[in-house]
XYZ file of C-alpha atoms in Angstrom:
331
model
C 0.000 0.000 0.000
C 2.783 2.385 0.962
C 4.765 1.456 -2.145
C 1.730 2.038 -4.389
C 1.154 5.518 -2.995
C 4.834 6.328 -3.365
C 4.703 5.191 -7.002
C 1.743 7.497 -7.617
C 3.521 10.458 -6.032
C 6.636 9.841 -8.127
C 4.528 9.566 -11.278
C 2.854 12.909 -10.593
C 6.168 14.500 -9.729
C 7.857 13.287 -12.907
C 4.856 14.315 -14.960
C 5.156 17.807 -13.532
C 8.799 17.832 -14.592
C 7.868 16.903 -18.161
C 5.254 19.636 -18.273
C 7.934 22.247 -17.647
C 9.104 21.835 -21.218
C 5.628 22.272 -22.708
C 4.756 25.630 -21.068
C 5.718 29.103 -22.170
C 8.603 30.672 -20.183
C 6.340 32.859 -18.033
C 4.508 29.764 -16.729
C 7.602 27.664 -16.178
C 8.276 29.163 -12.740
C 4.788 28.162 -11.596
C 5.192 24.578 -12.758
C 8.661 24.257 -11.227
C 7.144 25.504 -7.973
C 4.495 22.797 -8.175
C 7.199 20.222 -8.808
C 9.172 21.430 -5.784
C 6.061 21.228 -3.608
C 5.459 17.678 -4.781
C 9.071 16.892 -4.000
C 8.570 18.120 -0.448
C 5.393 16.032 -0.226
C 7.306 12.915 -1.223
C 10.074 13.732 1.264
C 7.592 14.277 4.107
C 5.822 11.054 3.179
C 9.028 9.061 3.415
C 10.793 10.883 6.236
C 9.408 10.626 9.757
C 8.856 14.019 11.325
C 7.960 15.278 14.779
C 4.340 16.177 14.076
C 0.819 14.790 14.402
C 1.152 12.847 11.161
C 3.746 10.594 12.762
C 3.070 11.057 16.466
C -0.505 10.683 17.681
C -1.633 8.972 20.861
C -4.227 6.210 20.553
C -5.650 5.774 24.059
C -8.226 3.225 22.932
C -5.561 1.233 21.117
C -3.361 1.139 24.205
C -6.272 -0.005 26.378
C -7.213 -2.774 23.942
C -3.595 -3.916 23.629
C -3.100 -4.052 27.396
C -6.348 -5.969 27.888
C -5.851 -8.457 25.065
C -2.072 -8.920 24.813
C -0.656 -8.517 28.316
C -1.482 -11.394 30.664
C -1.516 -11.586 34.450
C -0.595 -7.953 35.023
C -3.721 -6.210 36.304
C -1.729 -3.715 38.376
C 0.719 -2.803 35.613
C -2.026 -2.516 32.987
C -4.057 -0.114 35.092
C -1.080 2.082 36.012
C 0.347 2.218 32.498
C -2.982 3.111 30.903
C -3.784 5.897 33.371
C -0.252 7.293 33.501
C 0.372 7.386 29.754
C -3.134 8.587 28.875
C -3.034 11.377 31.449
C 0.412 12.469 30.333
C -0.251 12.392 26.595
C -3.540 14.283 26.984
C -1.819 17.055 28.937
C -0.634 19.783 26.580
C 1.495 21.353 29.305
C 2.958 18.691 31.624
C 5.111 19.946 34.487
C 7.779 17.293 33.963
C 8.554 14.304 31.736
C 6.744 11.031 32.407
C 9.075 8.662 34.265
C 8.064 5.026 34.693
C 10.135 2.364 36.430
C 9.008 -1.171 35.546
C 10.093 -3.988 37.839
C 9.751 -7.759 37.871
C 11.348 -11.007 36.893
C 12.238 -11.791 33.314
C 9.453 -12.729 30.916
C 6.685 -10.915 32.772
C 6.086 -8.258 30.119
C 8.234 -5.196 30.872
C 9.791 -4.900 27.412
C 6.496 -5.837 25.818
C 4.675 -2.995 27.599
C 7.293 -0.540 26.349
C 6.546 -1.749 22.839
C 2.790 -1.337 23.331
C 3.287 2.240 24.526
C 5.471 3.070 21.523
C 3.042 1.399 19.110
C 0.215 3.615 20.336
C 2.143 6.889 20.245
C 4.386 6.637 17.197
C 3.247 5.636 13.734
C 6.486 3.676 13.339
C 6.252 2.134 16.807
C 9.553 0.869 18.156
C 11.128 1.587 14.762
C 10.477 5.297 15.223
C 13.543 7.523 15.124
C 12.109 9.194 18.236
C 12.281 6.016 20.339
C 15.707 5.379 21.858
C 16.752 2.192 23.654
C 19.754 1.859 25.945
C 20.925 -1.539 27.163
C 23.374 -1.416 30.042
C 25.681 -4.253 28.993
C 25.808 -2.996 25.393
C 25.983 0.778 25.790
C 27.656 1.136 29.214
C 29.835 -1.973 29.655
C 33.082 -0.553 31.104
C 33.447 0.862 34.605
C 36.510 2.829 33.510
C 34.426 4.843 31.016
C 31.929 6.092 33.591
C 32.537 9.826 33.003
C 32.462 9.374 29.236
C 29.140 7.542 29.437
C 27.658 10.346 31.552
C 28.659 12.968 29.028
C 27.510 10.921 26.043
C 24.176 10.094 27.667
C 23.459 13.739 28.484
C 24.368 14.834 24.980
C 22.303 12.111 23.320
C 19.186 13.019 25.259
C 19.648 16.751 24.743
C 20.162 16.437 20.982
C 17.203 14.125 20.494
C 14.765 16.093 22.645
C 15.862 19.236 20.818
C 14.975 17.415 17.612
C 11.620 16.189 18.982
C 10.104 17.014 22.337
C 7.927 13.885 22.143
C 10.898 11.537 22.388
C 10.877 8.279 24.328
C 13.927 6.845 26.096
C 13.944 3.231 27.282
C 16.671 2.037 29.642
C 16.813 -1.757 29.743
C 18.764 -3.825 32.286
C 18.763 -1.073 34.899
C 19.786 -3.697 37.438
C 23.074 -4.021 35.522
C 23.745 -0.308 35.085
C 26.634 1.298 36.934
C 25.271 2.967 40.107
C 25.214 6.738 39.759
C 25.219 6.804 35.962
C 21.496 7.423 35.651
C 21.819 10.445 37.968
C 23.525 12.248 35.108
C 20.124 12.757 33.473
C 18.363 13.978 36.647
C 18.039 17.601 35.416
C 16.127 16.407 32.355
C 13.578 14.604 34.542
C 13.014 17.470 36.961
C 10.424 20.269 37.056
C 12.326 22.719 34.856
C 10.497 24.677 32.205
C 13.620 24.709 30.038
C 17.303 23.820 30.316
C 19.595 25.723 27.965
C 16.560 26.599 25.893
C 15.294 23.019 25.643
C 12.085 21.730 27.244
C 12.089 18.084 28.302
C 8.560 18.116 29.715
C 6.921 16.120 26.916
C 9.492 13.314 26.836
C 8.931 9.835 28.280
C 11.565 7.895 30.220
C 11.057 4.194 30.960
C 13.376 2.143 33.180
C 13.236 -1.657 32.992
C 14.719 -3.717 35.792
C 14.679 -7.137 37.436
C 15.564 -5.399 40.719
C 12.779 -5.628 43.260
C 11.459 -8.748 41.565
C 12.084 -10.945 44.616
C 9.896 -8.721 46.792
C 7.110 -8.788 44.213
C 7.287 -12.570 44.005
C 7.216 -12.935 47.778
C 4.110 -10.765 48.006
C 2.401 -12.790 45.272
C 3.426 -16.042 46.945
C 2.097 -14.862 50.320
C -1.239 -14.056 48.693
C -1.332 -17.500 47.113
C -0.474 -19.270 50.390
C -3.212 -17.295 52.146
C -5.690 -18.531 49.561
C -6.255 -15.048 48.192
C -6.730 -14.239 44.515
C -3.765 -12.443 42.910
C -6.211 -9.894 41.483
C -6.687 -8.650 45.051
C -3.082 -7.431 45.052
C -2.950 -3.655 44.691
C -0.219 -1.127 43.986
C -0.245 0.018 47.611
C 0.752 -3.525 48.620
C 3.926 -3.290 46.563
C 4.946 0.266 45.663
C 6.617 1.325 48.926
C 8.433 -1.970 49.380
C 9.488 -1.865 45.740
C 10.872 1.690 45.742
C 12.757 1.108 49.021
C 14.241 -2.202 47.888
C 15.358 -0.732 44.554
C 16.847 2.339 46.260
C 18.826 0.177 48.713
C 19.854 -2.549 46.259
C 23.534 -2.117 45.370
C 22.988 -4.234 42.262
C 20.393 -1.769 40.989
C 21.206 1.110 38.661
C 18.799 3.083 40.851
C 20.818 2.434 44.031
C 20.748 5.600 46.157
C 19.760 7.553 43.070
C 18.563 11.131 43.370
C 15.749 10.239 40.972
C 14.077 8.340 43.806
C 15.320 10.619 46.566
C 13.791 13.648 44.777
C 10.591 11.771 43.826
C 11.187 12.135 40.088
C 9.988 8.612 39.271
C 6.242 8.990 38.738
C 5.333 5.320 39.103
C 7.101 2.188 40.248
C 5.217 -0.461 38.290
C 5.324 -4.044 39.619
C 5.061 -6.967 37.203
C 3.760 -10.079 38.917
C 5.123 -13.593 38.309
C 3.046 -15.549 35.805
C 1.050 -18.670 36.573
C 0.342 -21.693 34.372
C -2.861 -20.178 32.946
C -0.988 -17.046 31.883
C 1.633 -19.111 30.085
C -1.190 -20.860 28.191
C -2.556 -17.445 27.188
C 0.900 -16.377 26.021
C 1.189 -19.480 23.848
C -2.255 -18.891 22.334
C -1.407 -15.252 21.603
C 1.910 -16.225 20.008
C 0.181 -18.677 17.691
C -2.317 -16.004 16.701
C 0.504 -13.523 16.044
C 2.130 -16.070 13.738
C -1.062 -16.374 11.736
C -1.616 -19.902 13.019
C -4.955 -21.012 14.384
C -4.554 -21.097 18.206
C -4.592 -24.658 19.519
C -5.427 -25.216 23.195
C -3.735 -28.619 23.245
C -0.477 -27.202 21.916
C -0.692 -24.261 24.326
C -1.043 -26.625 27.282
C 1.845 -28.780 26.022
C 4.049 -25.685 25.919
C 2.893 -24.505 29.351
C 3.608 -27.903 30.918
C 7.131 -27.801 29.545
C 7.939 -24.575 31.397
C 9.831 -24.623 34.725
C 7.816 -23.464 37.759
C 8.538 -22.629 41.380
C 8.335 -23.416 44.253
C 9.379 -26.850 43.031
C 6.705 -28.763 44.909
C 3.728 -26.464 44.307
C 4.792 -25.241 40.808
C 2.911 -21.956 41.134
C 4.900 -19.422 39.099
C 6.813 -19.696 35.840
C 10.537 -19.119 36.398
C 10.983 -17.313 33.068
C 7.458 -16.058 32.598
C 6.614 -16.209 28.910
C 10.162 -15.574 27.709
C 10.776 -19.008 26.160
C 7.294 -19.519 24.686
C 8.258 -18.620 21.134
C 11.117 -21.123 20.930
C 9.049 -23.872 22.582
C 6.264 -23.353 20.046
C 8.776 -24.021 17.293
C 9.222 -27.475 18.822
C 5.524 -28.303 19.262
C 4.185 -26.896 15.983
């Protein structure tokens, strides 16, 4: 579809170029102007820009995606929807939106980041306004700490200058060098502008396994007490989570001023997934592949996953992380 429209635009543009030779001299300037305008149209069609054509928030789309694609995360879904919707509908936010997502691997942290991007940017995660940092890839050497700080500040400043509606995702925060993330504190604070640049419409998302043990313990306690996991609320986890992350020396947020100065808007807990959630993940993966979802296959995959505690087998050790590869085996 995109290629067909591009072909049409090129055809019109080239036709306009041919017409230049058929007009009298006094009309040539007009036709060349039309050709230039068409050229700009083609450029704007192909080149992502920081405007409503490429960046438009779809609140309904985000709600539907969270309800139909994210499993076992009633707390995270509710927080993400309200936080992102409120922020994106505010034409004059006082500060950037800062979300810190916590939980064990495979529970949906990266996936939620993708859903947010998909419902803000036309190009989704492929948007030039979405930037992903992975600690072990981008900040691997302790000896380069000062260089990383400078580079990180410059990267954020340049990209927010280019587009105020930029999104920055920091993965593996639990592996980031303590103190490094503090270098971007000014950009997350309540400043109207810094050196002429406003950061208030940007989104910062931190992804971390830190605090996951506390979340799991709370979920396990609920299960042992015979209570439904859906009864768990943010208030049951948020304080414990923020304190444990702040005091965890293995966390990139250890003793960070971002927490100390209350610049993180929401600490979002991702609960460990149960057998039924793994089945749902398998069904969703089959659907995404264009294959008719098969309950029998989904249960085969779910049974093949490792659970804990070993005797009760309540929660999946890796969440839904290995579902895709296991489906390759069973289908």
